[in-house]
CSV table of C-alpha atoms in Angstrom, one decimal:
chain,number,residue,atom,x,y,z
A,956,MET,CA,22.9,102.0,154.2
A,957,ALA,CA,20.7,105.1,154.3
A,958,GLU,CA,18.1,105.4,157.0
A,959,ASN,CA,14.5,104.9,155.9
A,960,THR,CA,12.1,107.8,156.1
A,961,ASP,CA,8.4,107.3,156.8
A,962,VAL,CA,6.0,109.7,155.1
A,963,VAL,CA,2.2,109.6,155.9
A,964,VAL,CA,-0.3,111.3,153.5
A,965,ILE,CA,-3.7,112.0,155.0
A,966,GLY,CA,-6.3,112.1,152.3
A,967,GLY,CA,-6.6,110.2,149.0
A,968,GLY,CA,-8.0,112.8,146.7
A,969,TYR,CA,-6.3,114.5,143.8
A,970,ALA,CA,-3.7,116.2,145.9
A,971,GLY,CA,-3.0,113.3,148.3
A,972,VAL,CA,-2.6,110.7,145.5
A,973,MET,CA,-0.4,113.0,143.5
A,974,ALA,CA,1.8,113.6,146.6
A,975,ALA,CA,2.0,109.9,147.5
A,976,ASN,CA,2.9,108.8,144.0
A,977,ARG,CA,5.6,111.5,143.7
A,978,LEU,CA,7.2,110.5,147.0
A,979,THR,CA,8.0,107.0,145.6
A,980,GLN,CA,11.0,108.5,143.6
A,981,ARG,CA,13.2,107.5,146.5
A,982,ASP,CA,13.7,103.9,147.5
A,983,ASP,CA,14.5,104.9,151.1
A,984,VAL,CA,11.1,106.5,151.6
A,985,THR,CA,8.1,104.5,152.8
A,986,VAL,CA,4.8,106.1,151.9
A,987,THR,CA,1.5,105.4,153.7
A,988,LEU,CA,-1.8,106.9,152.3
A,989,ILE,CA,-4.6,107.1,154.8
A,990,ASN,CA,-8.1,107.6,153.4
A,991,PRO,CA,-11.6,106.8,154.7
A,992,ARG,CA,-12.7,105.0,151.5
A,993,PRO,CA,-11.1,102.1,149.7
A,994,VAL,CA,-11.7,103.7,146.4
A,995,PHE,CA,-10.7,106.9,144.6
A,996,VAL,CA,-13.5,109.4,144.1
A,997,HIS,CA,-13.3,111.4,140.8
A,998,ARG,CA,-14.9,114.3,142.6
A,999,ILE,CA,-15.4,116.7,139.7
A,1000,ARG,CA,-18.0,114.3,138.3
A,1001,LEU,CA,-20.2,114.3,141.4
A,1002,HIS,CA,-22.9,116.3,139.6
A,1003,GLN,CA,-23.1,113.4,137.2
A,1004,VAL,CA,-23.8,111.0,140.1
A,1005,VAL,CA,-26.7,113.3,140.9
A,1006,GLY,CA,-27.9,113.2,137.3
A,1007,GLY,CA,-27.4,109.5,137.1
A,1008,SER,CA,-24.9,109.6,134.2
A,1009,HIS,CA,-21.7,108.5,135.9
A,1010,ASP,CA,-20.5,106.6,139.0
A,1011,VAL,CA,-17.2,108.5,139.7
A,1012,VAL,CA,-15.6,105.7,141.6
A,1013,VAL,CA,-12.1,104.6,140.5
A,1014,ASP,CA,-10.1,101.7,141.7
A,1015,TYR,CA,-7.0,102.9,143.5
A,1016,ARG,CA,-4.9,100.4,141.5
A,1017,GLU,CA,-5.5,102.6,138.5
A,1018,VAL,CA,-4.1,105.8,140.0
A,1019,LEU,CA,-1.9,104.9,143.0
A,1020,ALA,CA,1.7,103.7,142.8
A,1021,LYS,CA,2.2,100.1,143.8
A,1022,GLY,CA,4.8,101.1,146.4
A,1023,VAL,CA,2.2,103.2,148.4
A,1024,ARG,CA,0.6,101.5,151.4
A,1025,LEU,CA,-3.1,102.3,151.5
A,1026,VAL,CA,-4.7,102.3,155.0
A,1027,VAL,CA,-8.5,102.6,154.9
A,1028,ASP,CA,-9.3,104.6,158.0
A,1029,THR,CA,-10.0,108.1,159.3
A,1030,VAL,CA,-7.4,110.2,161.1
A,1031,THR,CA,-8.9,111.6,164.3
A,1032,ARG,CA,-5.9,113.6,165.6
A,1033,ILE,CA,-2.4,114.6,164.7
A,1034,ASP,CA,0.1,114.4,167.5
A,1035,ALA,CA,2.8,116.7,166.2
A,1036,ALA,CA,5.0,116.2,169.3
A,1037,GLU,CA,5.0,112.5,168.9
A,1038,HIS,CA,5.1,112.5,165.1
A,1039,SER,CA,2.1,110.2,164.9
A,1040,VAL,CA,-1.6,110.2,163.8
A,1041,GLU,CA,-4.4,108.5,165.7
A,1042,LEU,CA,-6.9,106.4,163.8
A,1043,ALA,CA,-10.7,106.0,164.3
A,1044,ALA,CA,-10.3,102.3,164.3
A,1045,GLY,CA,-7.8,102.5,167.0
A,1046,GLY,CA,-4.0,102.6,167.1
A,1047,THR,CA,-1.6,105.1,165.7
A,1048,VAL,CA,0.7,105.5,162.7
A,1049,GLY,CA,4.1,107.2,163.1
A,1050,TYR,CA,5.7,109.4,160.6
A,1051,ASP,CA,8.9,111.4,159.9
A,1052,TYR,CA,7.0,113.7,157.6
A,1053,LEU,CA,3.3,114.3,157.2
A,1054,ILE,CA,1.4,115.6,154.2
A,1055,TYR,CA,-2.0,117.1,155.1
A,1056,ALA,CA,-4.3,116.7,152.1
A,1057,VAL,CA,-7.7,116.2,153.7
A,1058,GLY,CA,-9.5,118.2,151.0
A,1059,SER,CA,-12.8,119.9,151.4
A,1060,GLY,CA,-16.5,119.1,151.7
A,1061,SER,CA,-19.8,120.7,152.3
A,1062,ALA,CA,-19.8,123.9,154.3
A,1063,ASP,CA,-21.9,124.3,157.5
A,1064,LEU,CA,-25.3,125.0,156.0
A,1065,GLY,CA,-26.1,127.6,158.6
A,1066,VAL,CA,-29.6,128.3,157.4
A,1067,PRO,CA,-32.7,127.2,159.4
A,1068,GLY,CA,-34.0,123.9,158.1
A,1069,ALA,CA,-31.2,123.3,155.6
A,1070,ALA,CA,-29.5,120.6,157.6
A,1071,GLU,CA,-32.8,118.7,157.9
A,1072,PHE,CA,-34.3,119.3,154.4
A,1073,ALA,CA,-31.5,120.2,152.0
A,1074,TYR,CA,-29.1,117.8,150.2
A,1075,PRO,CA,-25.5,118.8,149.9
A,1076,ILE,CA,-23.4,117.0,147.2
A,1077,ALA,CA,-19.8,117.8,147.9
A,1078,ALA,CA,-19.0,114.1,148.9
A,1079,LEU,CA,-19.8,110.8,147.2
A,1080,GLU,CA,-22.1,109.6,149.9
A,1081,GLU,CA,-24.1,112.9,149.7
A,1082,ALA,CA,-24.4,112.7,146.0
A,1083,ARG,CA,-25.6,109.1,146.1
A,1084,ARG,CA,-28.1,109.9,148.8
A,1085,LEU,CA,-29.6,112.7,146.7
A,1086,ARG,CA,-29.7,110.4,143.6
A,1087,SER,CA,-31.8,108.0,145.7
A,1088,VAL,CA,-34.1,110.8,146.8
A,1089,LEU,CA,-34.6,111.9,143.2
A,1090,ASP,CA,-35.3,108.4,142.0
A,1091,ASP,CA,-38.1,108.3,144.6
A,1092,ALA,CA,-39.5,111.7,143.7
A,1093,PRO,CA,-42.1,112.2,140.9
A,1094,ALA,CA,-40.6,113.4,137.5
A,1095,THR,CA,-42.6,116.6,137.8
A,1096,ALA,CA,-41.3,117.4,141.4
A,1097,ALA,CA,-39.9,120.9,141.7
A,1098,VAL,CA,-36.2,120.9,142.3
A,1099,THR,CA,-34.3,123.9,143.7
A,1100,VAL,CA,-30.5,124.2,143.5
A,1101,VAL,CA,-29.1,126.6,146.0
A,1102,GLY,CA,-25.8,128.1,145.1
A,1103,ALA,CA,-24.6,129.2,141.7
A,1104,GLY,CA,-20.9,128.4,141.6
A,1105,ALA,CA,-19.6,125.8,139.2
A,1106,LEU,CA,-21.1,122.8,141.1
A,1107,GLY,CA,-24.5,124.5,141.3
A,1108,ILE,CA,-24.6,125.4,137.7
A,1109,GLU,CA,-23.5,121.9,136.6
A,1110,ALA,CA,-26.0,120.1,138.9
A,1111,ALA,CA,-28.8,122.3,137.7
A,1112,ALA,CA,-28.0,121.7,134.1
A,1113,GLU,CA,-27.6,117.9,134.6
A,1114,LEU,CA,-31.0,117.6,136.3
A,1115,ALA,CA,-32.8,119.9,133.8
A,1116,GLU,CA,-31.4,117.8,130.9
A,1117,ALA,CA,-32.7,114.7,132.6
A,1118,GLY,CA,-36.2,116.3,132.5
A,1119,ARG,CA,-36.5,117.8,135.9
A,1120,THR,CA,-38.1,121.1,136.7
A,1121,VAL,CA,-35.2,123.1,138.1
A,1122,THR,CA,-34.8,126.5,139.7
A,1123,LEU,CA,-31.3,127.8,140.4
A,1124,VAL,CA,-31.1,130.2,143.3
A,1125,CYS,CA,-28.0,132.3,143.1
A,1126,GLY,CA,-28.0,134.3,146.3
A,1127,GLU,CA,-26.3,137.1,144.4
A,1128,VAL,CA,-25.1,136.5,140.9
A,1129,LEU,CA,-24.8,133.5,138.7
A,1130,GLY,CA,-21.3,132.2,138.7
A,1131,PRO,CA,-19.5,134.8,140.9
A,1132,TYR,CA,-16.1,133.8,139.4
A,1133,LEU,CA,-17.3,134.3,135.8
A,1134,HIS,CA,-16.7,137.4,133.6
A,1135,PRO,CA,-20.1,139.2,133.0
A,1136,ARG,CA,-19.9,138.4,129.3
A,1137,VAL,CA,-19.4,134.7,130.0
A,1138,ARG,CA,-22.1,134.8,132.7
A,1139,ARG,CA,-24.6,136.0,130.2
A,1140,SER,CA,-23.7,133.2,127.8
A,1141,ILE,CA,-24.1,130.5,130.5
A,1142,ALA,CA,-27.4,132.0,131.7
A,1143,LYS,CA,-28.7,131.7,128.1
A,1144,GLN,CA,-27.6,128.1,127.9
A,1145,LEU,CA,-29.3,127.3,131.2
A,1146,GLY,CA,-32.5,128.9,129.9
A,1147,LYS,CA,-32.4,126.6,126.8
A,1148,LEU,CA,-32.3,123.7,129.2
A,1149,GLY,CA,-35.3,125.0,131.0
A,1150,VAL,CA,-33.5,126.1,134.2
A,1151,THR,CA,-35.1,129.1,136.0
A,1152,VAL,CA,-32.3,131.3,137.3
A,1153,LEU,CA,-33.0,133.7,140.2
A,1154,GLU,CA,-30.3,136.3,140.8
A,1155,GLY,CA,-30.0,139.4,143.0
A,1156,PRO,CA,-29.9,140.5,146.6
A,1157,ASP,CA,-33.4,139.2,147.3
A,1158,THR,CA,-32.4,135.6,146.4
A,1159,LYS,CA,-30.5,134.7,149.5
A,1160,VAL,CA,-32.0,131.6,151.1
A,1161,THR,CA,-33.3,132.3,154.6
A,1162,ALA,CA,-35.0,129.0,155.4
A,1163,VAL,CA,-35.6,125.6,154.0
A,1164,THR,CA,-38.7,123.5,154.8
A,1165,ARG,CA,-39.7,120.0,153.7
A,1166,ASP,CA,-41.4,121.4,150.6
A,1167,ALA,CA,-40.3,125.0,150.1
A,1168,VAL,CA,-37.4,127.4,150.1
A,1169,ARG,CA,-37.8,130.9,151.5
A,1170,LEU,CA,-35.8,133.8,150.1
A,1171,SER,CA,-34.6,137.1,151.7
A,1172,GLY,CA,-37.0,139.1,149.4
A,1173,GLY,CA,-40.0,137.4,151.0
A,1174,ARG,CA,-40.6,134.9,148.2
A,1175,GLU,CA,-41.3,131.3,148.9
A,1176,LEU,CA,-40.5,128.7,146.2
A,1177,PRO,CA,-42.2,125.3,146.1
A,1178,SER,CA,-39.3,122.7,146.4
A,1179,ARG,CA,-39.9,119.0,146.7
A,1180,VAL,CA,-36.1,118.4,146.5
A,1181,THR,CA,-33.6,121.1,147.6
A,1182,VAL,CA,-30.0,120.7,146.5
A,1183,TRP,CA,-27.4,122.6,148.5
A,1184,THR,CA,-24.1,123.7,146.7
A,1185,ALA,CA,-23.5,127.0,148.5
A,1186,GLY,CA,-19.9,126.9,149.5
A,1187,PHE,CA,-17.3,124.5,150.8
A,1188,GLY,CA,-15.7,123.8,154.1
A,1189,VAL,CA,-12.7,121.8,155.3
A,1190,PRO,CA,-12.4,119.1,157.9
A,1191,ASP,CA,-11.5,120.4,161.4
A,1192,LEU,CA,-8.6,117.9,161.9
A,1193,ALA,CA,-6.0,120.6,162.0
A,1194,VAL,CA,-8.0,122.6,164.5
A,1195,ARG,CA,-8.6,119.6,166.7
A,1196,SER,CA,-4.9,118.8,166.6
A,1197,GLY,CA,-3.9,122.2,167.8
A,1198,LEU,CA,-2.3,123.4,164.6
A,1199,SER,CA,-2.5,126.9,163.2
A,1200,THR,CA,-5.3,127.5,160.6
A,1201,ASP,CA,-7.0,130.2,158.8
A,1202,ALA,CA,-10.6,131.3,159.6
A,1203,LEU,CA,-12.0,128.5,157.5
A,1204,GLY,CA,-9.8,125.8,159.1
A,1205,ARG,CA,-7.2,125.3,156.4
A,1206,LEU,CA,-3.7,124.6,157.6
A,1207,LEU,CA,-1.5,127.7,157.7
A,1208,THR,CA,1.7,127.2,155.8
A,1209,ASP,CA,4.6,129.2,154.3
A,1210,GLU,CA,5.2,129.4,150.6
A,1211,THR,CA,6.8,126.0,150.5
A,1212,LEU,CA,3.6,124.5,151.9
A,1213,THR,CA,5.3,123.8,155.3
A,1214,SER,CA,3.2,124.3,158.4
A,1215,VAL,CA,4.0,127.4,160.3
A,1216,ASP,CA,4.0,125.3,163.5
A,1217,ASP,CA,6.1,122.2,162.4
A,1218,ALA,CA,8.6,121.7,159.6
A,1219,ARG,CA,7.7,118.0,159.4
A,1220,ILE,CA,4.1,118.8,158.4
A,1221,VAL,CA,3.3,119.9,154.8
A,1222,ALA,CA,-0.1,120.7,153.4
A,1223,ALA,CA,-1.6,120.3,149.9
A,1224,GLY,CA,-4.9,120.9,148.1
A,1225,ASP,CA,-8.0,122.5,149.4
A,1226,SER,CA,-7.0,122.2,153.0
A,1227,ALA,CA,-3.8,124.3,152.6
A,1228,ALA,CA,-3.6,128.1,153.2
A,1229,PRO,CA,-0.1,129.1,152.1
A,1230,SER,CA,0.8,132.5,153.6
A,1231,ASP,CA,-2.9,132.8,154.5
A,1232,LEU,CA,-3.5,133.5,150.8
A,1233,PRO,CA,-5.1,130.2,149.8
A,1234,LEU,CA,-5.5,129.3,146.1
A,1235,ARG,CA,-9.0,128.6,144.7
A,1236,MET,CA,-10.3,125.2,145.8
A,1237,SER,CA,-10.1,123.3,142.6
A,1238,CYS,CA,-8.6,120.2,140.9
A,1239,GLN,CA,-6.4,122.6,138.9
A,1240,ALA,CA,-4.6,123.6,142.1
A,1241,ALA,CA,-4.8,120.2,143.8
A,1242,GLY,CA,-2.5,118.3,141.5
A,1243,PRO,CA,0.3,120.9,141.4
A,1244,LEU,CA,0.0,121.5,145.2
A,1245,GLY,CA,0.2,117.8,145.8
A,1246,ALA,CA,3.3,117.5,143.7
A,1247,HIS,CA,4.9,120.5,145.3
A,1248,ALA,CA,4.2,119.2,148.8
A,1249,ALA,CA,6.0,116.0,147.9
A,1250,ASP,CA,8.9,118.0,146.5
A,1251,THR,CA,9.1,120.0,149.7
A,1252,VAL,CA,9.4,116.8,151.7
A,1253,LEU,CA,11.9,115.3,149.3
A,1254,SER,CA,14.0,118.4,149.5
A,1255,ARG,CA,14.0,118.3,153.3
A,1256,ILE,CA,15.0,114.7,153.3
A,1257,ALA,CA,17.9,115.6,150.9
A,1258,GLY,CA,18.9,118.5,153.2
A,1259,GLU,CA,18.0,121.1,150.6
A,1260,GLN,CA,15.9,124.3,150.8
A,1261,PRO,CA,12.4,123.7,149.4
A,1262,ALA,CA,11.2,125.9,146.6
A,1263,SER,CA,8.2,128.3,146.9
A,1264,ILE,CA,4.9,127.4,145.1
A,1265,GLN,CA,4.3,128.6,141.6
A,1266,VAL,CA,0.8,127.6,140.6
A,1267,GLY,CA,-1.4,129.4,138.1
A,1268,PHE,CA,-4.8,128.8,136.5
A,1269,PHE,CA,-6.1,128.6,133.0
A,1270,GLY,CA,-9.7,129.3,134.0
A,1271,LEU,CA,-12.8,127.2,134.7
A,1272,CYS,CA,-14.6,124.5,132.7
A,1273,VAL,CA,-18.3,124.3,133.3
A,1274,SER,CA,-20.4,121.5,131.9
A,1275,LEU,CA,-24.0,122.3,131.0
A,1276,GLY,CA,-25.5,118.9,130.7
A,1277,ARG,CA,-23.9,116.1,128.6
A,1278,ARG,CA,-23.9,118.0,125.3
A,1279,ALA,CA,-22.8,121.5,126.2
A,1280,ALA,CA,-20.1,123.3,128.1
A,1281,THR,CA,-18.3,126.6,128.6
A,1282,VAL,CA,-14.6,127.2,129.3
A,1283,GLN,CA,-14.0,130.5,131.0
A,1284,LEU,CA,-10.5,131.6,130.4
A,1285,ALA,CA,-8.5,133.5,133.0
A,1286,SER,CA,-5.2,135.2,133.7
A,1287,LYS,CA,-2.6,133.1,135.5
A,1288,ASP,CA,-3.5,134.8,138.8
A,1289,ASP,CA,-7.0,133.3,138.4
A,1290,THR,CA,-8.7,136.5,137.3
A,1291,ALA,CA,-11.5,135.6,134.8
A,1292,ASN,CA,-11.3,137.6,131.5
A,1293,ARG,CA,-13.9,138.2,128.8
A,1294,PHE,CA,-12.8,135.2,126.6
A,1295,SER,CA,-14.4,131.8,126.6
A,1296,ILE,CA,-14.8,128.7,124.5
A,1297,SER,CA,-18.2,127.1,123.9
A,1298,GLY,CA,-19.7,124.6,121.5
A,1299,ARG,CA,-18.3,121.2,120.6
A,1300,LEU,CA,-14.7,122.3,121.4
A,1301,ALA,CA,-15.7,123.2,125.0
A,1302,VAL,CA,-17.4,119.8,125.5
A,1303,LYS,CA,-14.2,118.1,124.2
A,1304,ILE,CA,-12.1,120.2,126.6
A,1305,LYS,CA,-14.3,119.4,129.6
A,1306,GLU,CA,-14.3,115.6,128.7
A,1307,SER,CA,-10.6,115.7,128.3
A,1308,SER,CA,-10.2,117.3,131.7
A,1309,TYR,CA,-12.0,114.4,133.3
A,1310,LYS,CA,-9.7,111.9,131.7
A,1311,GLY,CA,-6.7,114.0,132.0
A,1312,LEU,CA,-6.8,114.3,135.8
A,1313,LEU,CA,-6.8,110.5,136.1
A,1314,LYS,CA,-4.1,110.2,133.5
A,1315,HIS,CA,-1.9,112.7,135.4
A,1316,LEU,CA,-2.2,110.6,138.6
A,1317,ALA,CA,-1.6,107.3,136.7
A,1318,ASP,CA,1.5,108.7,134.9
A,1319,GLU,CA,2.9,110.0,138.2
A,1320,ALA,CA,2.4,106.5,139.7
A,1321,ARG,CA,4.2,104.9,136.8
A,1322,LYS,CA,7.0,107.5,136.5
A,1323,PRO,CA,7.2,109.5,139.8
A,1324,GLY,CA,8.6,113.0,139.5
A,1325,SER,CA,7.3,113.4,135.9
A,1326,HIS,CA,4.3,115.6,136.5
A,1327,THR,CA,4.7,119.3,135.5
A,1328,TRP,CA,2.2,122.1,135.3
A,1329,PRO,CA,2.4,124.8,132.6
A,1330,PHE,CA,0.6,127.6,134.4
A,1331,LYS,CA,2.6,129.8,136.8
A,1332,ASP,CA,1.4,132.8,138.8
A,1333,ASP,CA,4.1,135.5,139.0
A,1334,LYS,CA,1.7,137.9,140.6
A,1335,ARG,CA,1.6,136.0,143.9
A,1336,ARG,CA,4.9,137.6,145.0
A,1337,GLN,CA,3.2,141.0,144.7
A,1338,LEU,CA,0.3,139.8,146.9
A,1339,LEU,CA,2.8,138.5,149.5
A,1340,ARG,CA,4.7,141.8,149.6
A,1341,ALA,CA,1.4,143.7,149.9
A,1342,LYS,CA,0.4,141.4,152.7
A,1343,ARG,CA,3.6,142.0,154.6
A,1344,ALA,CA,3.3,145.7,154.2
A,1345,GLU,CA,-0.2,145.7,155.6
A,1346,ALA,CA,0.2,143.3,158.5
A,1347,PRO,CA,2.4,143.4,161.7
A,1348,VAL,CA,5.1,140.8,162.0
A,1349,THR,CA,3.5,137.6,163.3
A,1350,ARG,CA,4.5,134.0,163.6
A,1351,THR,CA,2.9,133.3,160.3
A,1352,ALA,CA,4.6,136.3,158.6
A,1353,ARG,CA,8.0,135.2,159.8
A,1354,HIS,CA,7.6,132.0,157.9
A,1355,LEU,CA,6.8,133.5,154.6
A,1356,THR,CA,9.3,133.1,151.7
A,1357,ASP,CA,9.1,134.3,148.1
A,1358,SER,CA,12.6,133.3,147.1
C-alpha cells in the first residue's frame, strides 16, 4: 500500500482553494487548508461591500472539495526543518509538502495620520468597517478615495453611484496600468458619475487628518471619510519563518513555484515571487498559480520533474458602478494595449468574471485536475534570460529553470 502524503495549504483565497482542490486527484494525499476565516471571501467584490451592494461571503462548501480538511486558524510560523506549521490557537500541523498561498492585503500606509484616520479596504473586515462608518456619516459628507488603481476606481464609482460626493486622488495618473486611450475613457465615465479626479505630481497624499487630506502640492481637501486603496502588501509569515523573500515579502521561488530554500515548500498567488519576477497581483494569476503549485507538488510526489509556469493575462476588468464597466485588453505578457470593451458587453463580462471565478473553484472541487487556462506568456523566458545576463549568480539564480 502506498504511503500517505500530507499536504498543508496556508490561505483559503483563490489560489489556496484552487491548489487544495486540485491536490485531491490522488487518494493517497491528505489535504489540509488553514485559513483564518470559516468562510470564503470573494475578494474582487470588496468594493461592493463598501457600496452596500454585495456581501462577498461564500460558504466553503460551495467551492472547496469535500476531501479537504479545513482548519480555521492562523499560521504564526513555518518550521521548515521540522516540516510543520505553528498555529495561533496553539499546537502544530505537520506536512510533507506545504503550499504557501497567504495572499495579500493592505500595504503599510506610511503617511502621517493615515493609520489613524484612513480606511483601507483590502480585507473583508476592513471593508465592513468602512461600510459602517459610511452608514453613520451624513449623505453629503465629503469622501476621498486615495489610490487610483482598479480598486480605487471601482470604490470611487460605487460610492458616487450611491450618491456620495467623491474625490479620487491619484498620486500620479489615473489607472497606471491602463493604456492612455482607455484611461481617458474611464475618466470620462467617472466624471459622469460625479467623481472629481485629481491627477499629477502634486496629488501625492502627504498627510491625513480626521477631516482632511493634504497633498504634496500644498492643497488640503476636506474629507469626512478617507478611503485608502494605495497599494498592496503581503503577510510577513515567510520573513518571520526565515525563508527567502523579495523586497515586498513574497516568497522567492524558481519557475516551478518551489521555494529557493526548500523543495517541500511551494508558493502560489499574490505571495509568490517566481524568479524574483512576480506576476501582477490579481485573481487572473491566482487561479492558474494555485493549480500550478498543486501540479508541482503532485509531480514531486510522483517522482517527476515539475513544469515551469506559463501564465498570461487577457487584461483588466474595471467596474464603474453597477451599470457600467470597461475591459482593458492586454498582450499575454500583461502589457495594456489601446483596445477596450465598454457598454453592456463590458458589464456582462465583468459580471461573468465574478461568477466564473467561483465556478472554476467549484468545478475543480468536483473534478480535480480539470482546470485549464488559455492565456500563456511566452515572453517570460526572455525576461528570465535578461535577468540572468544582468545579475551575478546567486542562490536564487541557480534555482531558475525555463525548460
